[in-house]
Short mmCIF file of C-alpha atoms in Angstrom, two decimals:
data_model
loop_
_atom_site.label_atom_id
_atom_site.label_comp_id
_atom_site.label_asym_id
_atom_site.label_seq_id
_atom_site.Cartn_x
_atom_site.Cartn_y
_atom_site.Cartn_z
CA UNK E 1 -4.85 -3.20 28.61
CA UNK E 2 -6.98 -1.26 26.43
CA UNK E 3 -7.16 1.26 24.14
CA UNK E 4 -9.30 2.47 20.92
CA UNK E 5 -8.66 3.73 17.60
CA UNK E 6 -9.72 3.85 13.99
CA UNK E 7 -8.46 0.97 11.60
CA UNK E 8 -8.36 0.16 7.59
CA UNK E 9 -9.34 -3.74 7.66
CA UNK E 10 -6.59 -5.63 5.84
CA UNK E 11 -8.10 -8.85 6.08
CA UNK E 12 -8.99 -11.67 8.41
CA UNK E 13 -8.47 -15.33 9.34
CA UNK E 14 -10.70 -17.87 10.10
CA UNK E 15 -10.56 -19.27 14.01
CA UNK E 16 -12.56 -21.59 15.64
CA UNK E 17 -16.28 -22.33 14.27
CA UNK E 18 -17.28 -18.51 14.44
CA UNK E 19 -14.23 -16.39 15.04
CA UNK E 20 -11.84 -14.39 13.26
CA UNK E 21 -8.33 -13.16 13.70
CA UNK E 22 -8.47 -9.79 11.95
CA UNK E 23 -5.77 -7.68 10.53
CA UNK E 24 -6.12 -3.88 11.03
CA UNK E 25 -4.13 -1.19 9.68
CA UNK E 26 -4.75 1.52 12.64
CA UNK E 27 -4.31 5.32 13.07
CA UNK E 28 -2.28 5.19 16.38
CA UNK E 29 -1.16 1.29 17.07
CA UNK E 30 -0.02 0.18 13.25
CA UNK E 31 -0.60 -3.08 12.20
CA UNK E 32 -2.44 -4.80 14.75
CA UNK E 33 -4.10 -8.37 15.12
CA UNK E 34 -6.86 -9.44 17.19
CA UNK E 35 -9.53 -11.78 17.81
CA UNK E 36 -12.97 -10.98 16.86
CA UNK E 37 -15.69 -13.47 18.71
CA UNK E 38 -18.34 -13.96 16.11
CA UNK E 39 -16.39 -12.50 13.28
CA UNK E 40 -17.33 -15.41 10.64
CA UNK E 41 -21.13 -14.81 11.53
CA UNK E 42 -23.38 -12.70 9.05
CA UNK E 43 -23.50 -9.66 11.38
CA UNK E 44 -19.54 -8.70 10.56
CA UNK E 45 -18.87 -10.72 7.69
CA UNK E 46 -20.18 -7.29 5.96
CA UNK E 47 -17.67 -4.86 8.42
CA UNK E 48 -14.66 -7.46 8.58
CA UNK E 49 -14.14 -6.57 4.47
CA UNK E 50 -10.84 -5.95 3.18
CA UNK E 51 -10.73 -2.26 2.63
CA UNK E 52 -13.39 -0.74 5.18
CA UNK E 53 -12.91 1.28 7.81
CA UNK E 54 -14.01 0.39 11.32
CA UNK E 55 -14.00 1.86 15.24
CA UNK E 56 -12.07 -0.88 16.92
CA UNK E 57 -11.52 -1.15 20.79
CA UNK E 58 -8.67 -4.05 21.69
CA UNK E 59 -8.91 -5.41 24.89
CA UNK E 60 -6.33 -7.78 25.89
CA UNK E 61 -4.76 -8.93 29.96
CA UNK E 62 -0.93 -8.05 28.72
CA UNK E 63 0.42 -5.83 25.99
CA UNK E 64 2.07 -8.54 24.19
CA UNK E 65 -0.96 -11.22 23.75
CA UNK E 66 -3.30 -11.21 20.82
CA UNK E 67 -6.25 -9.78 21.96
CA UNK E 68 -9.69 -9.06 21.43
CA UNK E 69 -11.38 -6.76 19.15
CA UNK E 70 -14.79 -5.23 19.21
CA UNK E 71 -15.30 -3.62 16.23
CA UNK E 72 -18.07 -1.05 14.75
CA UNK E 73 -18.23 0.14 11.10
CA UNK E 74 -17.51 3.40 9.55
CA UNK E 75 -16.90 3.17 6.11
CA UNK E 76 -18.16 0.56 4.86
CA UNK E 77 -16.76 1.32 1.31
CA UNK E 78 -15.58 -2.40 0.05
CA UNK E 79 -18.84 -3.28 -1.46
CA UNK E 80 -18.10 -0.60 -4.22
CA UNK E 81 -14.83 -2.11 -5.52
CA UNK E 82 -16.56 -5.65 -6.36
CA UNK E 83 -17.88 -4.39 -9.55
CA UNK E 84 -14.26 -3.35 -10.15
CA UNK E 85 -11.30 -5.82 -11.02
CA UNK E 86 -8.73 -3.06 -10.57
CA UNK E 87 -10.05 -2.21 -7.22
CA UNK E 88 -10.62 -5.78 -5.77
CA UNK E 89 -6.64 -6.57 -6.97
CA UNK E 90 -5.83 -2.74 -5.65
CA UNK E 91 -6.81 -3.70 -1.97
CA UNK E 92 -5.39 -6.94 -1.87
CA UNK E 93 -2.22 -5.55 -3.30
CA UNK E 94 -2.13 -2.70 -0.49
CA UNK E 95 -2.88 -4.71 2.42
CA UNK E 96 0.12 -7.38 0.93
CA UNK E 97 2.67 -4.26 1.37
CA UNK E 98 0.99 -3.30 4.39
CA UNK E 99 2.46 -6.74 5.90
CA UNK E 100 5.76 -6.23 5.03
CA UNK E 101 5.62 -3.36 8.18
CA UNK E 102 6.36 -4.71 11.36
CA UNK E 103 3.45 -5.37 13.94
CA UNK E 104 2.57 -2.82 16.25
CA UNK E 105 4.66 0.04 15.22
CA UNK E 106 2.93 3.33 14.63
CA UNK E 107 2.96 4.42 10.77
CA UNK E 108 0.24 7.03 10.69
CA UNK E 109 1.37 8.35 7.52
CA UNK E 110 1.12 4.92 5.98
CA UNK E 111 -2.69 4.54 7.30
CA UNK E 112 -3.18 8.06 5.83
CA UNK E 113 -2.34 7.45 2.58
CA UNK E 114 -4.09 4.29 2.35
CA UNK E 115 -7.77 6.40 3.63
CA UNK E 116 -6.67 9.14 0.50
CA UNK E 117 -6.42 5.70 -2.38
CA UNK E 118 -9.06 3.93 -0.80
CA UNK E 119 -11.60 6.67 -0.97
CA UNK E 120 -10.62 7.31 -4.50
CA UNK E 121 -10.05 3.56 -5.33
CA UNK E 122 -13.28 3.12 -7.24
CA UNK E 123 -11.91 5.78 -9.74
CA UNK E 124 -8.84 4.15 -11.67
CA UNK E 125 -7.36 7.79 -13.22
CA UNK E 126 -7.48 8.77 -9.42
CA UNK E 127 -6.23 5.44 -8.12
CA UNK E 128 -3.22 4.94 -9.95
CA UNK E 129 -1.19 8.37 -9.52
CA UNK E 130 -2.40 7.25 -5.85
CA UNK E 131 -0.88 3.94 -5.53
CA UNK E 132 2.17 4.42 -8.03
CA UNK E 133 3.17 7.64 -5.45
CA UNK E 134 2.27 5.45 -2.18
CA UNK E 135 4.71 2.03 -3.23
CA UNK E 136 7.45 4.94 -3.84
CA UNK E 137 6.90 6.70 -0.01
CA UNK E 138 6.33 3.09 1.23
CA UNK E 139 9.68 2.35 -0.06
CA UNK E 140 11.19 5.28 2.33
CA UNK E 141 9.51 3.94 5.03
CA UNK E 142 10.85 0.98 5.14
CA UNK E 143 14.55 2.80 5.09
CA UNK E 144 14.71 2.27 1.03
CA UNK E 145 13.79 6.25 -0.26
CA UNK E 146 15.20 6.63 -3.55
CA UNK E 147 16.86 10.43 -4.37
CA UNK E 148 14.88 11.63 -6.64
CA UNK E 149 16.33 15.40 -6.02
CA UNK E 150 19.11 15.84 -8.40
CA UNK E 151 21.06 14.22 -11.18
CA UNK E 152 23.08 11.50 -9.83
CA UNK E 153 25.83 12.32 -12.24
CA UNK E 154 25.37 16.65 -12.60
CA UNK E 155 23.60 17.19 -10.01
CA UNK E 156 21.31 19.10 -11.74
CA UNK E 157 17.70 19.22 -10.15
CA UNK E 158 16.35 19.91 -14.15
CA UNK E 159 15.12 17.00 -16.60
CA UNK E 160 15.52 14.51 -14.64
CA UNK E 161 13.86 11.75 -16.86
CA UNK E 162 15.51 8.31 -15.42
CA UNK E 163 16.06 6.68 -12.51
CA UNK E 164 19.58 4.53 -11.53
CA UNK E 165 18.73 0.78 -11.18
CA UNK E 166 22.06 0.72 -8.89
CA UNK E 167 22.18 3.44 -6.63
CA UNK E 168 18.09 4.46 -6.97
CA UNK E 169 19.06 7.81 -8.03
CA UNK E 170 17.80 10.01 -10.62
CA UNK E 171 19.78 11.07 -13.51
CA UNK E 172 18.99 13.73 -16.00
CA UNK E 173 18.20 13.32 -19.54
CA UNK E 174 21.72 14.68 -20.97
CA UNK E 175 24.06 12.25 -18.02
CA UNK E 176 21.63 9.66 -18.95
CA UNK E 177 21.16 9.50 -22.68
CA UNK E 178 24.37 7.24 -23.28
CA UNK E 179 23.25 4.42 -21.54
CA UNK E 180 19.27 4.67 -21.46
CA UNK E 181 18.97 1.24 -21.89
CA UNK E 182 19.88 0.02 -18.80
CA UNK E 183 18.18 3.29 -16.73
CA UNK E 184 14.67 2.97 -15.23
CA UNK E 185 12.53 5.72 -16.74
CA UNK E 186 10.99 8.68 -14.15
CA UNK E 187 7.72 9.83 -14.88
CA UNK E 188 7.64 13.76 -13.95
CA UNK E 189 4.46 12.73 -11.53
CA UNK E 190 6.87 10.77 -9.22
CA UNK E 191 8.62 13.59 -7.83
CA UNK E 192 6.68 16.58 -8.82
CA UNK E 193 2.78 17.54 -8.49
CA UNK E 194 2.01 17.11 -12.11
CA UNK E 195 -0.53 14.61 -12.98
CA UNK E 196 0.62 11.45 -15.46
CA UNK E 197 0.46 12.47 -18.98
CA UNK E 198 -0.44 9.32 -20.22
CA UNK E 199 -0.60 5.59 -19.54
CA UNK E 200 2.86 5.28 -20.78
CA UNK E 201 3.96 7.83 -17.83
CA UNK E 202 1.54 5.23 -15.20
CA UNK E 203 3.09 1.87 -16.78
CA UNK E 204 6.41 3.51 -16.21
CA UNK E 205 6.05 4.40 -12.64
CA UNK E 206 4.75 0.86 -11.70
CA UNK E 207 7.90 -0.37 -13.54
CA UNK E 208 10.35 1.74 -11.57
CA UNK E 209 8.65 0.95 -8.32
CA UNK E 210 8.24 -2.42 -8.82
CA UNK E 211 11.71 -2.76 -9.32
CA UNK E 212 12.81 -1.52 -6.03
CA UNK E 213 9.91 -2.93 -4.06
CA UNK E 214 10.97 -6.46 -5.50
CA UNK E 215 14.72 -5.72 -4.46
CA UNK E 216 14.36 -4.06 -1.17
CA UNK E 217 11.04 -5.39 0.15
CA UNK E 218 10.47 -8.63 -1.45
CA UNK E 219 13.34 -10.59 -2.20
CA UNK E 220 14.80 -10.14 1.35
CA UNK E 221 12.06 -11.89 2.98
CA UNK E 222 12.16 -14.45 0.58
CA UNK E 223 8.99 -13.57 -1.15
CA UNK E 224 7.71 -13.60 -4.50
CA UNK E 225 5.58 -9.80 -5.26
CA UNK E 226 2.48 -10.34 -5.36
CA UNK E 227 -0.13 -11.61 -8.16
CA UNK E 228 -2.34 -9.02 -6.98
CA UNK E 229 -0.18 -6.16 -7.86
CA UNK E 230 0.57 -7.89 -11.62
CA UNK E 231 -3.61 -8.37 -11.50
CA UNK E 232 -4.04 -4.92 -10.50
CA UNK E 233 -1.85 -3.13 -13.04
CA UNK E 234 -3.24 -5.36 -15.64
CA UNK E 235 -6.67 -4.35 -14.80
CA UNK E 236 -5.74 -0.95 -15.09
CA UNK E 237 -4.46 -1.24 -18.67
CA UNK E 238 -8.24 -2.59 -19.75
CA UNK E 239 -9.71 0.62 -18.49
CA UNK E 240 -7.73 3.66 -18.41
CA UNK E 241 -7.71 5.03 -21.82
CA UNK E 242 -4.37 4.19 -24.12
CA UNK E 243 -1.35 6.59 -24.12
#
């Protein structure tokens, strides 16, 4: 068996003295492990970063066994988020969600959002309408969308200002008023192509798909969210300016 495509490295794990299981998010094949001969050596420590983008050809006797990957570099864009906190937390938090898909299914949409944010990742005002707008299309691709249409209530497709924590519906700003309180709020970036107003409208969206991500992707499997996406959003706080 053999076949090649282009992958988004998600991160790697040590084998042996000198190899490397690592963790690809590919074009055509999903999320994909293999084994990389020499991957702990100097010569791919550089390629094998969380983040870059690399030409890998898997090799393996039967579909089902791990593998081998030769890998080449194409983007090797991970050394510009180290000067960045946001984007260091921002890859590990991406590749964390990326896990939650199962392995070898083909989710080209998934690995062509994650080229759009990581191209942009180095810019935080780019980054974060990115990322808030990729956890809320992950969520529907793991069979979890949330209706963000119409008012859950009306109907109405108009104002629609808050999000249902029950039913992950919106509701508009009228149906919703009386009980606010216990509503998730929906920044007008989430289901529209404005850009967030403010950091107010970012916080908010990271709120409302946290929420859901916790409930439907999380929590099931027994797992905590991750620090990284706390770290990340934190980071973002220190240098996006304030609402």
């Amino acid at each position: 068996m053999q076949w090649i495509d282009e992958g988004i490295v998600l991160g790697v794990k040590r084998h042996g003295e000198t190899s490397v299981i690592l963790e690809l998010m590919t074009r055509e094949h999903g999320r994909h492990l293999g084994l990389v001969r020499g991957g702990a050596g100097t010569r791919l420590r550089g390629v094998l970063q969380p983040g870059n983008a690399v030409r890998a050809t898997w090799r393996a006797r039967l579909d089902e066994h791990l593998g081998h990957y030769t890998v080449e570099g194409i983007d090797l864009r991970a050394a510009r988020f180290l000067p960045a906190a946001h984007a260091v937390h921002g890859v590990t938090h991406l590749a964390a969600l990326c896990r939650l898909l199962a392995e070898r299914e083909q989710h080209a949409a998934i690995h062509a959002a994650l080229e759009a944010i990581l191209d942009r990742l180095d810019d935080p005002a780019a980054a974060a309408p990115l990322i808030a707008r990729f956890e809320l299309n992950f969520l529907a691709e793991l069979g979890f969308g949330l209706d963000l249409s119409s008012c859950a209530a009306t109907g109405a497709a108009d104002d629609l200002i808050y999000v249902s924590p029950r039913s992950g519906r919106a509701v508009s700003r009228a149906a919703g008023e009386a009980y606010r309180d216990k509503l998730l709020r929906l920044p007008a970036f989430l289901h529209s192509e404005a850009q967030p107003e403010s950091a107010n409208d970012l916080a908010d969206a990271f709120a409302l798909t946290g929420f859901f991500l916790d409930r439907h992707a999380f929590a099931p499997r027994g797992l905590a969210m991750p620090e990284a996406r706390a770290h990340f959003v934190t980071a973002l706080t220190r240098v996006l300016p304030a609402a």
